[in-house]
Amino acid sequence: MPGSYPLNPRYVLFVGLRYSFSRKRNRFASVIALVSMLGMVLGVASLITVLAIMNGFAGELRERILSLVPHGYVEPAGKGLLPDWLQLATMLEAHPQVIALAPYITDKVIIAGPAQLRGAVLTAIDPSREAAVSGVGEAMIYGSLAGLDAEPFSVVLGASLARVLGVGPGDSIEVTIPRLTVTPLGTFPRSKRLRVSGLFQVNAQPDSYQAYVSLQTGQRLFAAGSGVGGLQIRTADLMSAPRKLAALAPVLPPGLVVRDWSQTQGSLFRAVKMEKIMVGLLLLSVVAVAAFNIVSTLVMSVAEKRGDIAVLRTMGARAGGIMGIFVAHGLGLAAAGIGCGTLLGVVLANNIAAVTARLEDWFGVKLFDPAVYFISELPAELHWQDVLWVVAAALLLSLAATLYPAWRAARIAPAEVLRYE
């Protein structure tokens, strides 16, 4: 338009925000705008809260399951044994990345108790070295790992496994190993009666399948002689262990490989991470619906402000300035909802345990039975990068929602409007 001029950015922002929060608006348009803001508040708050809860569950898994898991393992490439493990241990202990190590032998077995049979993982350990590489000793609720050496053919069971088998400290269980023994009477699986000397509990899945015996007992049960299945390794930091253990691989003798915890337990944490991403995307759709409700709000606002638009265009305002006003109008509504939703989400995430406890008191129900879920309350771990991601995504969706109505406002012909004014 000849003689047109760009609107001052401050004026664009002022007019847009005035349209957003003016009290002199059509009542129906005000209701639609309020609904859009409330949808944004609920969407953003729920997304922040759920992501914090997912982080809390991941943290619980990491703390409980990885407390039993060494940072890495050195073992034969096949299913063989390490016959001269003491010499290898001496060499590895001199490596700067290795803080501690301990020998082990592990295999799947069948355990029979008075109640029923159960498949389990039986791991033979050196109790004097095990405390330096894992937290099994700290998880003991009855007895100690040292009792495995003090009493031959004794076993430490996970608390859930012992409960299912129907045994307790002092009782005996029958362990069957999937290896055959040839006798004059035929071929039989190897089995041995062990006495339960202790129980451990980490309130996670290992409680239901893990069992420990001493290294000497394991060598006899698995017919390993003086060999071991491998060496458990501890580094300075769990999270950096995969990178540090990768540097250990080149110095190992031929035929040996190194594995870190991300290879043995990583699938579980990758599944939790993928679940967090999928839940986040699903809840982001709620934010998207709330953001695109702004479209209807702006369409009604454009229809209501046609006269204002015509006057501004007649006075020489450019189409870009008009478009900027309505983009600011929509983003003003969205920003108010996003701000309130962020505040509500952060408060909920930091107090979710108290909120669930209050709900349990009000309705007289137990949302999380520790015997079933291994937790008594909802864990939550707020990460500020998640909050920033949610806010940025909500703002981008809101911006996208404002573009079409703002473009339509900029295309209004002032002559057509003023002709009927």
mmCIF file of N, CA and C in Angstrom, residues 94-183:
data_model
loop_
_atom_site.group_PDB
_atom_site.id
_atom_site.type_symbol
_atom_site.label_atom_id
_atom_site.label_comp_id
_atom_site.label_asym_id
_atom_site.label_seq_id
_atom_site.Cartn_x
_atom_site.Cartn_y
_atom_site.Cartn_z
ATOM 1 N N ALA A 94 46.159 -53.039 38.523
ATOM 2 C CA ALA A 94 47.149 -51.997 38.263
ATOM 3 C C ALA A 94 46.665 -50.975 37.240
ATOM 4 N N HIS A 95 45.554 -51.269 36.577
ATOM 5 C CA HIS A 95 45.026 -50.341 35.568
ATOM 6 C C HIS A 95 44.367 -49.151 36.256
ATOM 7 N N PRO A 96 44.577 -47.929 35.789
ATOM 8 C CA PRO A 96 44.037 -46.745 36.482
ATOM 9 C C PRO A 96 42.509 -46.665 36.484
ATOM 10 N N GLN A 97 41.832 -47.327 35.544
ATOM 11 C CA GLN A 97 40.373 -47.257 35.499
ATOM 12 C C GLN A 97 39.699 -48.226 36.467
ATOM 13 N N VAL A 98 40.443 -49.175 37.021
ATOM 14 C CA VAL A 98 39.870 -50.213 37.872
ATOM 15 C C VAL A 98 40.054 -49.840 39.336
ATOM 16 N N ILE A 99 38.936 -49.685 40.044
ATOM 17 C CA ILE A 99 38.976 -49.381 41.469
ATOM 18 C C ILE A 99 39.014 -50.660 42.298
ATOM 19 N N ALA A 100 38.212 -51.652 41.906
ATOM 20 C CA ALA A 100 38.157 -52.923 42.624
ATOM 21 C C ALA A 100 37.637 -53.987 41.675
ATOM 22 N N LEU A 101 37.885 -55.261 42.013
ATOM 23 C CA LEU A 101 37.354 -56.362 41.223
ATOM 24 C C LEU A 101 37.113 -57.567 42.124
ATOM 25 N N ALA A 102 36.280 -58.483 41.618
ATOM 26 C CA ALA A 102 35.938 -59.679 42.387
ATOM 27 C C ALA A 102 35.568 -60.796 41.417
ATOM 28 N N PRO A 103 35.968 -62.046 41.716
ATOM 29 C CA PRO A 103 35.625 -63.164 40.831
ATOM 30 C C PRO A 103 34.169 -63.590 41.008
ATOM 31 N N TYR A 104 33.651 -64.260 40.009
ATOM 32 C CA TYR A 104 32.279 -64.760 40.107
ATOM 33 C C TYR A 104 32.079 -65.919 39.142
ATOM 34 N N ILE A 105 31.062 -66.717 39.417
ATOM 35 C CA ILE A 105 30.540 -67.737 38.506
ATOM 36 C C ILE A 105 29.027 -67.620 38.577
ATOM 37 N N THR A 106 28.363 -67.627 37.467
ATOM 38 C CA THR A 106 26.904 -67.488 37.486
ATOM 39 C C THR A 106 26.262 -68.399 36.450
ATOM 40 N N ASP A 107 25.074 -68.879 36.766
ATOM 41 C CA ASP A 107 24.323 -69.717 35.836
ATOM 42 C C ASP A 107 22.874 -69.771 36.308
ATOM 43 N N LYS A 108 22.016 -70.188 35.405
ATOM 44 C CA LYS A 108 20.608 -70.361 35.749
ATOM 45 C C LYS A 108 20.398 -71.737 36.364
ATOM 46 N N VAL A 109 19.562 -71.790 37.405
ATOM 47 C CA VAL A 109 19.304 -73.042 38.119
ATOM 48 C C VAL A 109 17.814 -73.150 38.412
ATOM 49 N N ILE A 110 17.430 -74.308 38.928
ATOM 50 C CA ILE A 110 16.067 -74.522 39.422
ATOM 51 C C ILE A 110 16.172 -74.756 40.922
ATOM 52 N N ILE A 111 15.415 -73.986 41.681
ATOM 53 C CA ILE A 111 15.438 -74.101 43.137
ATOM 54 C C ILE A 111 14.093 -74.647 43.603
ATOM 55 N N ALA A 112 14.146 -75.686 44.434
ATOM 56 C CA ALA A 112 12.934 -76.319 44.964
ATOM 57 C C ALA A 112 12.843 -76.050 46.458
ATOM 58 N N GLY A 113 11.685 -75.544 46.883
ATOM 59 C CA GLY A 113 11.406 -75.351 48.298
ATOM 60 C C GLY A 113 10.174 -76.128 48.692
ATOM 61 N N PRO A 114 9.762 -76.043 49.941
ATOM 62 C CA PRO A 114 8.556 -76.757 50.376
ATOM 63 C C PRO A 114 7.305 -76.330 49.618
ATOM 64 N N ALA A 115 7.253 -75.060 49.172
ATOM 65 C CA ALA A 115 6.044 -74.559 48.516
ATOM 66 C C ALA A 115 6.017 -74.916 47.032
ATOM 67 N N GLN A 116 7.103 -74.614 46.290
ATOM 68 C CA GLN A 116 7.113 -74.862 44.856
ATOM 69 C C GLN A 116 8.510 -74.710 44.288
ATOM 70 N N LEU A 117 8.612 -74.964 42.959
ATOM 71 C CA LEU A 117 9.864 -74.800 42.225
ATOM 72 C C LEU A 117 9.916 -73.399 41.634
ATOM 73 N N ARG A 118 11.148 -72.917 41.468
ATOM 74 C CA ARG A 118 11.334 -71.611 40.835
ATOM 75 C C ARG A 118 12.655 -71.599 40.078
ATOM 76 N N GLY A 119 12.638 -70.984 38.879
ATOM 77 C CA GLY A 119 13.887 -70.716 38.188
ATOM 78 C C GLY A 119 14.590 -69.540 38.848
ATOM 79 N N ALA A 120 15.904 -69.577 38.892
ATOM 80 C CA ALA A 120 16.668 -68.520 39.563
ATOM 81 C C ALA A 120 18.026 -68.385 38.903
ATOM 82 N N VAL A 121 18.730 -67.339 39.278
ATOM 83 C CA VAL A 121 20.110 -67.117 38.845
ATOM 84 C C VAL A 121 20.992 -67.297 40.073
ATOM 85 N N LEU A 122 21.860 -68.290 40.027
ATOM 86 C CA LEU A 122 22.758 -68.578 41.143
ATOM 87 C C LEU A 122 24.130 -68.012 40.811
ATOM 88 N N THR A 123 24.637 -67.150 41.672
ATOM 89 C CA THR A 123 25.931 -66.511 41.462
ATOM 90 C C THR A 123 26.856 -66.844 42.610
ATOM 91 N N ALA A 124 28.025 -67.364 42.256
ATOM 92 C CA ALA A 124 29.050 -67.665 43.260
ATOM 93 C C ALA A 124 29.980 -66.459 43.370
ATOM 94 N N ILE A 125 30.207 -65.997 44.585
ATOM 95 C CA ILE A 125 30.990 -64.781 44.813
ATOM 96 C C ILE A 125 32.012 -65.014 45.914
ATOM 97 N N ASP A 126 32.996 -64.153 45.945
ATOM 98 C CA ASP A 126 33.953 -64.106 47.045
ATOM 99 C C ASP A 126 33.473 -63.030 48.008
ATOM 100 N N PRO A 127 32.876 -63.418 49.159
ATOM 101 C CA PRO A 127 32.293 -62.406 50.049
ATOM 102 C C PRO A 127 33.281 -61.326 50.491
ATOM 103 N N SER A 128 34.562 -61.674 50.628
ATOM 104 C CA SER A 128 35.537 -60.682 51.088
ATOM 105 C C SER A 128 35.805 -59.613 50.029
ATOM 106 N N ARG A 129 35.598 -59.932 48.751
ATOM 107 C CA ARG A 129 35.830 -58.976 47.670
ATOM 108 C C ARG A 129 34.538 -58.342 47.155
ATOM 109 N N GLU A 130 33.411 -59.007 47.377
ATOM 110 C CA GLU A 130 32.158 -58.581 46.755
ATOM 111 C C GLU A 130 31.713 -57.192 47.209
ATOM 112 N N ALA A 131 31.956 -56.869 48.473
ATOM 113 C CA ALA A 131 31.509 -55.575 48.994
ATOM 114 C C ALA A 131 32.137 -54.402 48.242
ATOM 115 N N ALA A 132 33.294 -54.619 47.615
ATOM 116 C CA ALA A 132 33.986 -53.540 46.913
ATOM 117 C C ALA A 132 33.418 -53.290 45.520
ATOM 118 N N VAL A 133 32.639 -54.250 44.982
ATOM 119 C CA VAL A 133 32.151 -54.086 43.606
ATOM 120 C C VAL A 133 30.626 -53.973 43.508
ATOM 121 N N SER A 134 29.882 -54.378 44.521
ATOM 122 C CA SER A 134 28.419 -54.287 44.462
ATOM 123 C C SER A 134 27.870 -53.996 45.852
ATOM 124 N N GLY A 135 26.576 -53.712 45.891
ATOM 125 C CA GLY A 135 25.947 -53.368 47.162
ATOM 126 C C GLY A 135 25.128 -54.482 47.767
ATOM 127 N N VAL A 136 25.457 -55.734 47.436
ATOM 128 C CA VAL A 136 24.688 -56.854 47.982
ATOM 129 C C VAL A 136 24.773 -56.881 49.502
ATOM 130 N N GLY A 137 25.973 -56.676 50.037
ATOM 131 C CA GLY A 137 26.146 -56.718 51.484
ATOM 132 C C GLY A 137 25.295 -55.697 52.208
ATOM 133 N N GLU A 138 25.137 -54.503 51.610
ATOM 134 C CA GLU A 138 24.333 -53.452 52.236
ATOM 135 C C GLU A 138 22.843 -53.743 52.149
ATOM 136 N N ALA A 139 22.441 -54.642 51.242
ATOM 137 C CA ALA A 139 21.024 -54.972 51.075
ATOM 138 C C ALA A 139 20.589 -56.148 51.936
ATOM 139 N N MET A 140 21.477 -56.717 52.726
ATOM 140 C CA MET A 140 21.127 -57.871 53.552
ATOM 141 C C MET A 140 20.134 -57.466 54.646
ATOM 142 N N ILE A 141 19.050 -58.232 54.773
ATOM 143 C CA ILE A 141 18.077 -57.992 55.847
ATOM 144 C C ILE A 141 18.146 -59.090 56.901
ATOM 145 N N TYR A 142 18.872 -60.159 56.599
ATOM 146 C CA TYR A 142 19.130 -61.213 57.595
ATOM 147 C C TYR A 142 20.452 -61.878 57.242
ATOM 148 N N GLY A 143 21.298 -62.069 58.244
ATOM 149 C CA GLY A 143 22.592 -62.688 58.004
ATOM 150 C C GLY A 143 23.555 -61.739 57.327
ATOM 151 N N SER A 144 24.627 -62.301 56.795
ATOM 152 C CA SER A 144 25.641 -61.512 56.101
ATOM 153 C C SER A 144 26.293 -62.375 55.039
ATOM 154 N N LEU A 145 26.963 -61.705 54.093
ATOM 155 C CA LEU A 145 27.665 -62.459 53.052
ATOM 156 C C LEU A 145 28.810 -63.270 53.632
ATOM 157 N N ALA A 146 29.401 -62.798 54.718
ATOM 158 C CA ALA A 146 30.511 -63.541 55.329
ATOM 159 C C ALA A 146 30.068 -64.919 55.781
ATOM 160 N N GLY A 147 28.790 -65.102 56.082
ATOM 161 C CA GLY A 147 28.290 -66.411 56.492
ATOM 162 C C GLY A 147 28.400 -67.464 55.406
ATOM 163 N N LEU A 148 28.508 -67.022 54.140
ATOM 164 C CA LEU A 148 28.662 -67.992 53.049
ATOM 165 C C LEU A 148 29.990 -68.729 53.145
ATOM 166 N N ASP A 149 31.039 -68.016 53.561
ATOM 167 C CA ASP A 149 32.340 -68.661 53.743
ATOM 168 C C ASP A 149 32.380 -69.463 55.035
ATOM 169 N N ALA A 150 31.675 -68.971 56.049
ATOM 170 C CA ALA A 150 31.710 -69.645 57.349
ATOM 171 C C ALA A 150 30.997 -70.991 57.311
ATOM 172 N N GLU A 151 29.992 -71.119 56.477
ATOM 173 C CA GLU A 151 29.218 -72.366 56.408
ATOM 174 C C GLU A 151 29.180 -72.870 54.972
ATOM 175 N N PRO A 152 29.890 -73.976 54.665
ATOM 176 C CA PRO A 152 29.876 -74.517 53.301
ATOM 177 C C PRO A 152 28.456 -74.909 52.878
ATOM 178 N N PHE A 153 28.200 -74.770 51.597
ATOM 179 C CA PHE A 153 26.912 -75.129 50.996
ATOM 180 C C PHE A 153 25.745 -74.388 51.666
ATOM 181 N N SER A 154 25.976 -73.106 51.889
ATOM 182 C CA SER A 154 24.907 -72.218 52.330
ATOM 183 C C SER A 154 24.586 -71.261 51.190
ATOM 184 N N VAL A 155 23.422 -70.616 51.275
ATOM 185 C CA VAL A 155 22.962 -69.767 50.186
ATOM 186 C C VAL A 155 22.247 -68.542 50.752
ATOM 187 N N VAL A 156 22.382 -67.419 50.068
ATOM 188 C CA VAL A 156 21.650 -66.184 50.374
ATOM 189 C C VAL A 156 20.630 -65.983 49.269
ATOM 190 N N LEU A 157 19.365 -65.797 49.647
ATOM 191 C CA LEU A 157 18.283 -65.662 48.683
ATOM 192 C C LEU A 157 17.699 -64.251 48.708
ATOM 193 N N GLY A 158 17.122 -63.847 47.586
ATOM 194 C CA GLY A 158 16.311 -62.639 47.571
ATOM 195 C C GLY A 158 15.063 -62.850 48.406
ATOM 196 N N ALA A 159 14.601 -61.803 49.073
ATOM 197 C CA ALA A 159 13.475 -61.945 49.997
ATOM 198 C C ALA A 159 12.214 -62.446 49.291
ATOM 199 N N SER A 160 11.928 -61.938 48.091
ATOM 200 C CA SER A 160 10.734 -62.380 47.359
ATOM 201 C C SER A 160 10.861 -63.834 46.915
ATOM 202 N N LEU A 161 12.046 -64.232 46.494
ATOM 203 C CA LEU A 161 12.272 -65.615 46.088
ATOM 204 C C LEU A 161 12.077 -66.559 47.270
ATOM 205 N N ALA A 162 12.602 -66.186 48.436
ATOM 206 C CA ALA A 162 12.434 -67.021 49.631
ATOM 207 C C ALA A 162 10.956 -67.133 50.005
ATOM 208 N N ARG A 163 10.219 -66.032 49.875
ATOM 209 C CA ARG A 163 8.796 -66.062 50.225
ATOM 210 C C ARG A 163 8.019 -66.978 49.291
ATOM 211 N N VAL A 164 8.340 -66.938 48.003
ATOM 212 C CA VAL A 164 7.648 -67.805 47.040
ATOM 213 C C VAL A 164 7.979 -69.272 47.291
ATOM 214 N N LEU A 165 9.241 -69.549 47.614
ATOM 215 C CA LEU A 165 9.654 -70.932 47.877
ATOM 216 C C LEU A 165 9.130 -71.447 49.208
ATOM 217 N N GLY A 166 8.735 -70.536 50.089
ATOM 218 C CA GLY A 166 8.241 -70.943 51.392
ATOM 219 C C GLY A 166 9.343 -71.320 52.361
ATOM 220 N N VAL A 167 10.490 -70.626 52.260
ATOM 221 C CA VAL A 167 11.614 -70.929 53.150
ATOM 222 C C VAL A 167 12.072 -69.657 53.845
ATOM 223 N N GLY A 168 12.825 -69.855 54.903
ATOM 224 C CA GLY A 168 13.416 -68.756 55.643
ATOM 225 C C GLY A 168 14.790 -69.150 56.124
ATOM 226 N N PRO A 169 15.471 -68.287 56.851
ATOM 227 C CA PRO A 169 16.805 -68.611 57.377
ATOM 228 C C PRO A 169 16.788 -69.905 58.189
ATOM 229 N N GLY A 170 17.748 -70.762 57.900
ATOM 230 C CA GLY A 170 17.840 -72.053 58.574
ATOM 231 C C GLY A 170 17.195 -73.188 57.818
ATOM 232 N N ASP A 171 16.308 -72.886 56.855
ATOM 233 C CA ASP A 171 15.666 -73.931 56.055
ATOM 234 C C ASP A 171 16.593 -74.383 54.930
ATOM 235 N N SER A 172 16.230 -75.478 54.300
ATOM 236 C CA SER A 172 17.035 -76.037 53.212
ATOM 237 C C SER A 172 16.261 -75.973 51.903
ATOM 238 N N ILE A 173 17.003 -75.817 50.824
ATOM 239 C CA ILE A 173 16.422 -75.831 49.484
ATOM 240 C C ILE A 173 17.217 -76.800 48.619
ATOM 241 N N GLU A 174 16.587 -77.284 47.562
ATOM 242 C CA GLU A 174 17.238 -78.183 46.614
ATOM 243 C C GLU A 174 17.556 -77.395 45.347
ATOM 244 N N VAL A 175 18.846 -77.323 44.989
ATOM 245 C CA VAL A 175 19.278 -76.594 43.804
ATOM 246 C C VAL A 175 19.653 -77.593 42.715
ATOM 247 N N THR A 176 19.036 -77.463 41.549
ATOM 248 C CA THR A 176 19.327 -78.323 40.403
ATOM 249 C C THR A 176 19.997 -77.483 39.335
ATOM 250 N N ILE A 177 21.181 -77.944 38.914
ATOM 251 C CA ILE A 177 21.987 -77.202 37.935
ATOM 252 C C ILE A 177 21.830 -77.874 36.579
ATOM 253 N N PRO A 178 21.626 -77.111 35.516
ATOM 254 C CA PRO A 178 21.405 -77.696 34.184
ATOM 255 C C PRO A 178 22.678 -78.261 33.558
ATOM 256 N N ARG A 179 23.338 -79.126 34.309
ATOM 257 C CA ARG A 179 24.524 -79.822 33.793
ATOM 258 C C ARG A 179 24.410 -81.284 34.187
ATOM 259 N N LEU A 180 24.677 -82.161 33.260
ATOM 260 C CA LEU A 180 24.439 -83.573 33.476
ATOM 261 C C LEU A 180 25.659 -84.258 34.091
ATOM 262 N N THR A 181 25.374 -85.204 34.984
ATOM 263 C CA THR A 181 26.415 -86.041 35.580
ATOM 264 C C THR A 181 26.196 -87.475 35.128
ATOM 265 N N VAL A 182 27.234 -88.084 34.559
ATOM 266 C CA VAL A 182 27.132 -89.449 34.058
ATOM 267 C C VAL A 182 27.537 -90.410 35.169
ATOM 268 N N THR A 183 26.647 -91.347 35.502
ATOM 269 C CA THR A 183 26.906 -92.368 36.528
ATOM 270 C C THR A 183 26.627 -93.742 35.931
#
